[in-house]
CSV table of C-alpha atoms and ligand atoms in Angstrom, one decimal:
chain,number,residue,atom,x,y,z
A,11,MET,CA,-43.7,-8.7,-99.4
A,12,LYS,CA,-43.3,-7.4,-95.9
A,13,ILE,CA,-44.0,-3.7,-95.3
A,14,PHE,CA,-42.4,-2.2,-92.2
A,15,LEU,CA,-44.6,0.5,-90.5
A,16,ILE,CA,-42.7,2.5,-88.0
A,17,SER,CA,-44.7,4.2,-85.5
A,18,PHE,CA,-43.4,6.7,-83.0
A,19,ILE,CA,-45.3,6.5,-79.8
A,20,LEU,CA,-45.4,9.3,-77.5
A,21,LEU,CA,-47.2,9.9,-74.1
A,22,SER,CA,-47.7,13.5,-73.5
A,23,VAL,CA,-47.1,15.3,-70.2
A,24,ILE,CA,-50.1,17.4,-70.2
A,25,PHE,CA,-51.2,17.2,-66.6
A,26,LYS,CA,-54.9,16.5,-65.9
A,27,THR,CA,-56.8,15.1,-62.9
A,28,TYR,CA,-56.5,11.8,-61.2
A,29,CYS,CA,-56.3,8.2,-62.2
A,30,PHE,CA,-57.8,6.2,-65.1
A,31,HIS,CA,-60.8,7.9,-66.7
A,32,ASP,CA,-62.8,6.6,-69.8
A,33,GLY,CA,-60.1,4.1,-70.7
A,34,ARG,CA,-57.3,6.7,-70.3
A,35,PRO,CA,-54.6,7.2,-67.6
A,36,GLU,CA,-54.4,10.7,-66.4
A,37,GLY,CA,-51.5,13.0,-67.5
A,38,ARG,CA,-48.2,12.5,-66.1
A,39,GLY,CA,-44.4,13.2,-66.5
A,40,GLY,CA,-41.3,11.3,-65.8
A,41,GLU,CA,-42.8,7.9,-66.0
A,42,GLU,CA,-40.8,4.9,-66.7
A,43,SER,CA,-41.8,2.8,-69.9
A,44,VAL,CA,-40.7,-0.3,-71.5
A,45,GLN,CA,-41.6,-2.1,-74.7
A,46,VAL,CA,-42.3,-5.7,-74.4
A,47,ASN,CA,-43.3,-7.4,-77.7
A,48,ASP,CA,-46.4,-5.5,-78.8
A,49,LYS,CA,-47.1,-3.7,-75.5
A,50,ILE,CA,-45.6,-0.5,-74.0
A,51,TYR,CA,-45.8,-0.8,-70.2
A,52,PHE,CA,-45.9,2.5,-68.2
A,53,MET,CA,-45.1,2.8,-64.5
A,54,GLY,CA,-45.1,5.6,-62.0
A,55,GLY,CA,-44.1,9.2,-62.8
A,56,THR,CA,-45.5,12.3,-61.2
A,57,ARG,CA,-48.9,14.0,-61.4
A,58,LEU,CA,-49.6,17.6,-60.6
A,59,ILE,CA,-51.9,18.3,-57.8
A,60,ARG,CA,-53.0,21.8,-59.0
A,61,SER,CA,-54.9,22.9,-55.9
A,62,LEU,CA,-51.8,22.2,-53.8
A,63,LYS,CA,-49.1,23.1,-56.5
A,64,GLU,CA,-47.5,19.8,-55.6
A,65,TYR,CA,-46.6,16.6,-57.4
A,66,ASN,CA,-48.1,13.3,-56.4
A,67,LEU,CA,-45.9,10.3,-57.2
A,68,SER,CA,-47.7,7.5,-59.0
A,69,ASP,CA,-47.6,3.8,-58.2
A,70,GLU,CA,-49.7,2.9,-61.2
A,71,VAL,CA,-49.0,0.4,-64.0
A,72,PHE,CA,-50.7,0.3,-67.3
A,73,TYR,CA,-49.9,-0.7,-70.8
A,74,LEU,CA,-50.6,0.5,-74.4
A,75,ASP,CA,-51.6,-2.3,-76.8
A,76,LEU,CA,-50.0,-2.0,-80.1
A,77,SER,CA,-51.1,-5.3,-81.5
A,78,SER,CA,-53.6,-3.8,-83.9
A,79,PRO,CA,-53.6,-0.4,-85.6
A,80,PHE,CA,-55.5,2.3,-83.7
A,81,ASN,CA,-56.7,5.9,-83.8
A,82,ILE,CA,-54.3,8.1,-82.0
A,83,LYS,CA,-57.2,10.0,-80.6
A,84,ASP,CA,-58.3,6.8,-78.8
A,85,PRO,CA,-55.2,4.8,-77.8
A,86,PRO,CA,-55.9,1.3,-76.5
A,87,PHE,CA,-54.5,1.7,-72.8
A,88,VAL,CA,-55.1,-1.2,-70.4
A,89,ASP,CA,-55.0,-0.4,-66.5
A,90,LEU,CA,-53.2,-2.9,-64.5
A,91,THR,CA,-53.5,-0.9,-61.4
A,92,ASN,CA,-55.6,-3.0,-59.2
A,93,GLY,CA,-54.8,-4.6,-55.9
A,94,THR,CA,-51.7,-6.5,-57.2
A,95,SER,CA,-50.1,-4.4,-59.8
A,96,ARG,CA,-49.2,-1.3,-58.0
A,97,MET,CA,-45.4,-0.8,-57.8
A,98,LEU,CA,-43.7,-1.9,-54.7
A,99,TYR,CA,-40.5,-0.7,-53.1
A,100,GLY,CA,-38.5,-2.9,-50.9
A,101,ASN,CA,-36.1,-5.9,-51.0
A,102,GLU,CA,-37.8,-8.7,-52.4
A,103,LYS,CA,-37.1,-12.2,-50.7
A,104,GLY,CA,-34.3,-14.1,-52.2
A,105,VAL,CA,-32.6,-11.1,-53.9
A,106,LYS,CA,-28.8,-11.4,-53.7
A,107,GLY,CA,-26.2,-8.7,-53.3
A,108,ILE,CA,-26.5,-5.2,-51.7
A,109,GLN,CA,-29.5,-3.3,-53.0
A,110,PRO,CA,-28.5,0.2,-54.1
A,111,SER,CA,-29.9,3.1,-51.9
A,112,ARG,CA,-33.1,4.7,-53.5
A,113,HIS,CA,-32.4,7.2,-56.3
A,114,ARG,CA,-34.5,8.8,-58.8
A,115,SER,CA,-34.1,10.0,-62.4
A,116,THR,CA,-31.6,7.4,-63.1
A,117,SER,CA,-30.3,6.3,-66.5
A,118,THR,CA,-31.4,2.7,-67.0
A,119,VAL,CA,-31.4,0.1,-69.8
A,120,ILE,CA,-31.8,-3.6,-70.0
A,121,LYS,CA,-29.8,-6.0,-72.1
A,122,PRO,CA,-31.6,-8.8,-74.0
A,123,ASN,CA,-29.9,-11.4,-71.6
A,124,GLY,CA,-31.8,-9.7,-68.7
A,125,THR,CA,-29.2,-7.6,-67.0
A,126,ILE,CA,-30.3,-4.1,-66.0
A,127,TYR,CA,-27.8,-1.2,-65.8
A,128,ILE,CA,-28.7,1.7,-63.6
A,129,PHE,CA,-26.4,4.7,-63.6
A,130,GLY,CA,-26.5,8.0,-61.6
A,131,GLY,CA,-29.7,9.6,-60.4
A,132,ARG,CA,-30.5,11.9,-57.5
A,133,VAL,CA,-32.1,12.4,-54.1
A,134,GLU,CA,-33.8,15.5,-53.1
A,135,LEU,CA,-36.7,16.8,-50.9
A,136,ASP,CA,-39.4,14.9,-52.6
A,137,MET,CA,-37.4,11.7,-51.6
A,138,GLY,CA,-37.0,12.9,-48.0
A,139,SER,CA,-33.4,14.2,-48.5
A,140,PRO,CA,-32.9,17.8,-47.3
A,141,THR,CA,-29.9,18.0,-49.7
A,142,LEU,CA,-30.0,17.7,-53.5
A,143,GLN,CA,-27.3,15.0,-54.4
A,144,LEU,CA,-26.5,13.6,-57.7
A,145,TYR,CA,-24.7,10.3,-58.1
A,146,ASN,CA,-22.4,8.5,-60.6
A,147,ASP,CA,-22.8,5.0,-59.2
A,148,LEU,CA,-23.3,2.2,-61.7
A,149,TYR,CA,-25.2,-0.9,-60.6
A,150,GLU,CA,-26.3,-4.0,-62.5
A,151,PHE,CA,-29.2,-6.1,-61.5
A,152,ASP,CA,-29.3,-9.5,-63.0
A,153,THR,CA,-33.1,-10.4,-63.5
A,154,ILE,CA,-32.5,-14.0,-64.0
A,155,LEU,CA,-30.3,-14.7,-60.9
A,156,LEU,CA,-32.0,-11.8,-59.0
A,157,SER,CA,-28.7,-10.3,-57.9
A,158,TRP,CA,-27.3,-6.8,-57.6
A,159,ASN,CA,-23.7,-5.9,-58.2
A,160,GLN,CA,-22.1,-2.4,-58.0
A,161,ILE,CA,-19.6,-1.8,-61.0
A,162,THR,CA,-16.7,0.2,-60.1
A,163,ALA,CA,-14.8,1.1,-63.3
A,164,PRO,CA,-12.3,3.9,-63.8
A,165,ASN,CA,-13.2,7.2,-65.6
A,166,ALA,CA,-16.8,7.2,-64.6
A,167,PRO,CA,-18.6,10.4,-65.6
A,168,SER,CA,-19.3,13.2,-63.0
A,169,PRO,CA,-22.5,12.7,-61.0
A,170,ARG,CA,-25.7,13.3,-63.0
A,171,SER,CA,-29.2,12.5,-63.4
A,172,HIS,CA,-31.8,12.5,-66.2
A,173,SER,CA,-29.3,11.4,-68.8
A,174,THR,CA,-30.8,9.1,-71.5
A,175,ALA,CA,-29.4,5.6,-71.6
A,176,THR,CA,-29.5,3.8,-75.1
A,177,LEU,CA,-28.1,0.3,-75.6
A,178,LEU,CA,-26.4,-0.4,-78.8
A,179,PRO,CA,-26.3,-4.1,-80.0
A,180,ASN,CA,-22.6,-4.2,-79.4
A,181,GLY,CA,-23.3,-4.0,-75.7
A,182,LYS,CA,-22.2,-0.3,-75.3
A,183,ILE,CA,-24.6,2.1,-73.5
A,184,ILE,CA,-24.8,5.7,-74.7
A,185,TYR,CA,-25.6,8.4,-72.2
A,186,ILE,CA,-26.8,11.7,-73.5
A,187,GLY,CA,-27.6,15.0,-71.8
A,188,GLY,CA,-29.3,15.5,-68.4
A,189,VAL,CA,-27.9,17.6,-65.5
A,190,SER,CA,-24.6,17.3,-63.5
A,191,GLN,CA,-23.5,18.6,-60.0
A,192,ASP,CA,-20.1,19.7,-58.8
A,193,ALA,CA,-20.8,18.9,-55.2
A,194,ALA,CA,-23.7,17.6,-53.0
A,195,GLY,CA,-26.0,20.5,-52.2
A,196,SER,CA,-24.9,22.7,-55.2
A,197,GLN,CA,-27.0,23.7,-58.2
A,198,THR,CA,-27.2,21.5,-61.2
A,199,ASN,CA,-25.8,22.4,-64.7
A,200,LEU,CA,-27.0,21.1,-68.0
A,201,ILE,CA,-24.8,18.8,-69.7
A,202,ASN,CA,-23.5,19.5,-73.3
A,203,VAL,CA,-24.9,16.8,-75.5
A,204,ILE,CA,-21.7,16.9,-77.7
A,205,GLY,CA,-19.8,15.1,-74.9
A,206,ILE,CA,-21.2,11.6,-74.9
A,207,GLN,CA,-20.5,9.1,-72.1
A,208,MET,CA,-20.2,5.7,-73.0
A,209,PHE,CA,-20.1,2.4,-70.9
A,210,ASP,CA,-19.1,-0.9,-72.5
A,211,THR,CA,-20.9,-3.7,-70.7
A,212,ILE,CA,-18.4,-6.3,-72.3
A,213,SER,CA,-15.2,-4.8,-71.2
A,214,LEU,CA,-16.7,-3.0,-68.2
A,215,SER,CA,-15.1,0.4,-69.2
A,216,TRP,CA,-16.1,4.0,-69.4
A,217,SER,CA,-15.0,6.3,-72.3
A,218,THR,CA,-15.9,9.9,-73.5
A,219,HIS,CA,-16.8,10.4,-77.2
A,220,ILE,CA,-17.1,13.8,-78.8
A,221,ALA,CA,-19.8,13.9,-81.3
A,222,SER,CA,-19.6,16.4,-84.3
A,223,SER,CA,-22.3,18.8,-85.3
A,224,SER,CA,-22.5,21.7,-87.8
A,225,PHE,CA,-25.2,23.6,-85.8
A,226,LEU,CA,-25.7,24.7,-82.2
A,227,ILE,CA,-27.6,22.1,-80.0
A,228,GLN,CA,-29.0,23.4,-76.8
A,229,PRO,CA,-28.3,21.2,-73.8
A,230,ARG,CA,-31.4,19.5,-72.5
A,231,VAL,CA,-33.1,17.6,-69.7
A,232,GLY,CA,-36.4,15.5,-69.9
A,233,HIS,CA,-35.6,14.5,-73.4
A,234,THR,CA,-35.8,10.9,-74.8
A,235,ALA,CA,-33.5,8.8,-77.0
A,236,ALA,CA,-34.6,6.0,-79.0
A,237,LEU,CA,-32.4,3.7,-81.2
A,238,THR,CA,-33.7,3.3,-84.8
A,239,SER,CA,-34.6,-0.1,-86.0
A,240,ASP,CA,-31.6,-0.4,-88.2
A,241,ASN,CA,-29.4,0.3,-85.2
A,242,SER,CA,-27.5,3.2,-87.0
A,243,SER,CA,-28.9,6.3,-85.2
A,244,ILE,CA,-30.4,7.5,-82.1
A,245,ILE,CA,-33.6,9.8,-82.4
A,246,ILE,CA,-33.4,12.4,-79.6
A,247,MET,CA,-36.7,14.2,-78.9
A,248,GLY,CA,-38.0,17.2,-76.8
A,249,GLY,CA,-36.8,18.1,-73.4
A,250,THR,CA,-36.3,21.4,-71.7
A,251,SER,CA,-33.4,23.8,-71.5
A,252,SER,CA,-34.1,24.5,-67.8
A,253,TYR,CA,-34.9,22.3,-64.7
A,254,GLN,CA,-37.4,24.5,-63.2
A,255,LEU,CA,-41.2,24.8,-63.2
A,256,SER,CA,-41.1,27.3,-65.9
A,257,GLN,CA,-39.8,25.1,-68.8
A,258,THR,CA,-38.2,26.2,-72.0
A,259,THR,CA,-38.6,24.3,-75.1
A,260,VAL,CA,-35.2,23.2,-76.3
A,261,TYR,CA,-33.8,23.9,-79.9
A,262,PRO,CA,-33.7,21.9,-82.0
A,263,ASN,CA,-36.5,19.8,-80.6
A,264,LEU,CA,-35.9,16.7,-82.8
A,265,ILE,CA,-32.3,15.6,-83.5
A,266,LYS,CA,-30.6,12.6,-84.8
A,267,LEU,CA,-27.2,11.2,-83.7
A,268,ASP,CA,-25.6,8.8,-86.3
A,269,VAL,CA,-23.8,6.1,-84.3
A,270,SER,CA,-22.9,3.9,-87.3
A,271,SER,CA,-19.2,5.2,-87.3
A,272,GLU,CA,-17.0,7.6,-85.2
A,273,PRO,CA,-17.1,10.5,-84.7
A,274,TYR,CA,-20.8,10.3,-84.0
A,275,GLN,CA,-22.7,12.9,-86.0
A,276,TYR,CA,-25.7,15.1,-85.1
A,277,SER,CA,-28.2,16.3,-87.6
A,278,GLU,CA,-31.5,18.2,-87.2
A,279,LEU,CA,-34.8,16.4,-88.3
A,280,ILE,CA,-37.5,18.5,-89.7
A,281,PRO,CA,-40.7,16.4,-89.6
A,282,SER,CA,-43.5,16.7,-92.1
A,283,GLY,CA,-47.2,16.0,-91.6
A,284,ILE,CA,-50.0,17.6,-89.7
A,285,ASN,CA,-50.9,17.7,-86.1
A,286,PRO,CA,-47.5,17.4,-84.6
A,287,PRO,CA,-47.3,16.8,-80.9
A,288,PRO,CA,-46.8,19.9,-78.6
A,289,PRO,CA,-43.2,20.4,-77.4
A,290,LEU,CA,-42.8,17.6,-74.8
A,291,SER,CA,-40.4,16.9,-71.8
A,292,TYR,CA,-40.4,14.2,-69.3
A,293,HIS,CA,-42.2,12.2,-71.8
A,294,SER,CA,-41.7,8.6,-73.1
A,295,ALA,CA,-40.8,7.5,-76.7
A,296,HIS,CA,-40.4,4.1,-78.3
A,297,ILE,CA,-39.9,3.0,-82.0
A,298,TYR,CA,-42.2,0.2,-83.0
A,299,ILE,CA,-42.2,-1.8,-86.0
A,300,ARG,CA,-45.4,-3.5,-87.0
A,301,ILE,CA,-44.9,-6.2,-89.7
A,302,ILE,CA,-48.0,-6.3,-92.0
B,410,LIG,C1,-51.8,10.4,-54.8
B,410,LIG,O1,-51.9,9.4,-55.5
B,410,LIG,C2,-52.6,8.2,-54.9
B,410,LIG,C3,-52.7,7.0,-56.0
B,410,LIG,O2,-51.5,6.7,-56.4
B,410,LIG,C4,-53.9,8.5,-54.4
B,410,LIG,O3,-54.4,7.4,-53.6
B,410,LIG,C5,-53.8,9.8,-53.5
B,410,LIG,O4,-55.1,10.1,-53.0
B,410,LIG,C6,-53.2,10.9,-54.1
B,410,LIG,N1,-53.0,12.1,-53.3
B,410,LIG,C7,-53.5,13.3,-53.5
B,410,LIG,C8,-53.1,14.3,-52.4
B,410,LIG,O5,-54.1,13.5,-54.5
B,411,LIG,C1,-55.7,-6.9,-62.2
B,411,LIG,O1,-55.9,-6.6,-63.6
B,411,LIG,C2,-55.6,-7.5,-64.4
B,411,LIG,C3,-55.6,-7.1,-65.9
B,411,LIG,O2,-57.0,-6.6,-66.2
B,411,LIG,C4,-56.3,-8.8,-64.2
B,411,LIG,O3,-55.8,-9.9,-64.9
B,411,LIG,C5,-56.2,-9.2,-62.6
B,411,LIG,O4,-57.0,-10.3,-62.3
B,411,LIG,C6,-56.6,-7.9,-61.7
B,411,LIG,N1,-56.3,-8.2,-60.4
B,411,LIG,C7,-57.1,-8.0,-59.4
B,411,LIG,C8,-56.7,-8.4,-58.0
B,411,LIG,O5,-58.2,-7.4,-59.6
B,412,LIG,C1,-25.6,-10.7,-69.3
B,412,LIG,O1,-24.4,-10.1,-69.7
B,412,LIG,C2,-23.6,-9.5,-68.8
B,412,LIG,C3,-22.5,-8.8,-69.5
B,412,LIG,O2,-22.1,-9.2,-70.7
B,412,LIG,C4,-23.2,-10.5,-67.8
B,412,LIG,O3,-22.3,-9.9,-66.7
B,412,LIG,C5,-24.2,-11.3,-67.2
B,412,LIG,O4,-23.7,-12.3,-66.4
B,412,LIG,C6,-25.2,-11.9,-68.3
B,412,LIG,N1,-26.3,-12.4,-67.6
B,412,LIG,C7,-26.8,-13.6,-67.9
B,412,LIG,C8,-28.0,-14.1,-67.2
B,412,LIG,O5,-26.4,-14.3,-68.7
B,413,LIG,C1,-30.4,-4.4,-84.8
B,413,LIG,O1,-29.8,-5.1,-83.6
B,413,LIG,C2,-30.7,-6.1,-83.2
B,413,LIG,C3,-30.1,-6.6,-81.8
B,413,LIG,O2,-30.2,-5.7,-80.8
B,413,LIG,C4,-30.6,-7.1,-84.2
B,413,LIG,O3,-31.6,-8.1,-83.9
B,413,LIG,C5,-31.1,-6.5,-85.6
B,413,LIG,O4,-31.0,-7.5,-86.5
B,413,LIG,C6,-30.3,-5.4,-85.8
B,413,LIG,N1,-30.7,-4.8,-87.2
B,413,LIG,C7,-30.1,-4.4,-88.1
B,413,LIG,C8,-30.7,-4.0,-89.4
B,413,LIG,O5,-28.7,-4.7,-88.1
């Protein structure tokens, strides 16, 4: 008999000092992470330099080895940041199409066939742009053919950053939360999580779907969204209700969006157990199934 063990893996954003120490990466936030078989690879993010009250962008790459059970107090991280594994930025040789300009805090997913969809994002001072500007561009990058393509489809959402992107098995991408902007240079506004934007990668079309909820859900940024292994729901965790240095924990902190039928339906999750993680934002979350 097969028993499915579901582990919810979290990387906290408690900022510490630099680099990889005693087998552990230093704390960070806003990193990118991707699960490949029994490894979760982490890339980049920002680390706080306390003395300067500034953030240092990371070019580090490391992974968490999930192949055997482990004690959560001593996670098996493996550092790949040596001469060759640091992240590079630039146009690789042989890449076709027009590479998009550099944005951060985009909403990105990869389809099982190897095509990456990159939506929205922003530029601001930390990327050399004196003006804060959010985008609503959608690009696809074919990782097999190494080619870029900009998708222009009607009814694209307003410019936004930090929305989560979740791919459903039917090829639809669901974008939740984050912040939007009315015009370049203006302040950002939190996006209501009830209004869900969807891009269909088969028909190449955008649509808006209003989810139902019987309780108030604060808008949020820096949250995560992970599809459950039965493809029926998206687990949305953490985030903050401000986009400033003083961050406010969102309520509810853990919610579920049922995507098995429309209208999609939110419910609140109340976890049991001891030693729950602290309220998190700009973290990563993956659902991993170990077959034992
Ligand atoms: C920023 O991080 C890089 C490594 O990614 C490191 O070499 C550099 O010293 C750091 N800068 C500061 C000011 O800490
Ligand atoms: C970088 O680390 C990986 C994994 O430990 C190792 O296989 C590789 O040889 C290292 N490369 C260099 C240049 O040290
Ligand atoms: C993957 O799927 C997308 C959309 O269905 C398609 O445009 C793309 O060509 C596919 N890529 C490959 C390598 O088959
Ligand atoms: C969920 O979707 C994946 C494809 O993304 C599929 O392999 C899997 O069988 C689906 N699971 C269920 C329970 O439908």
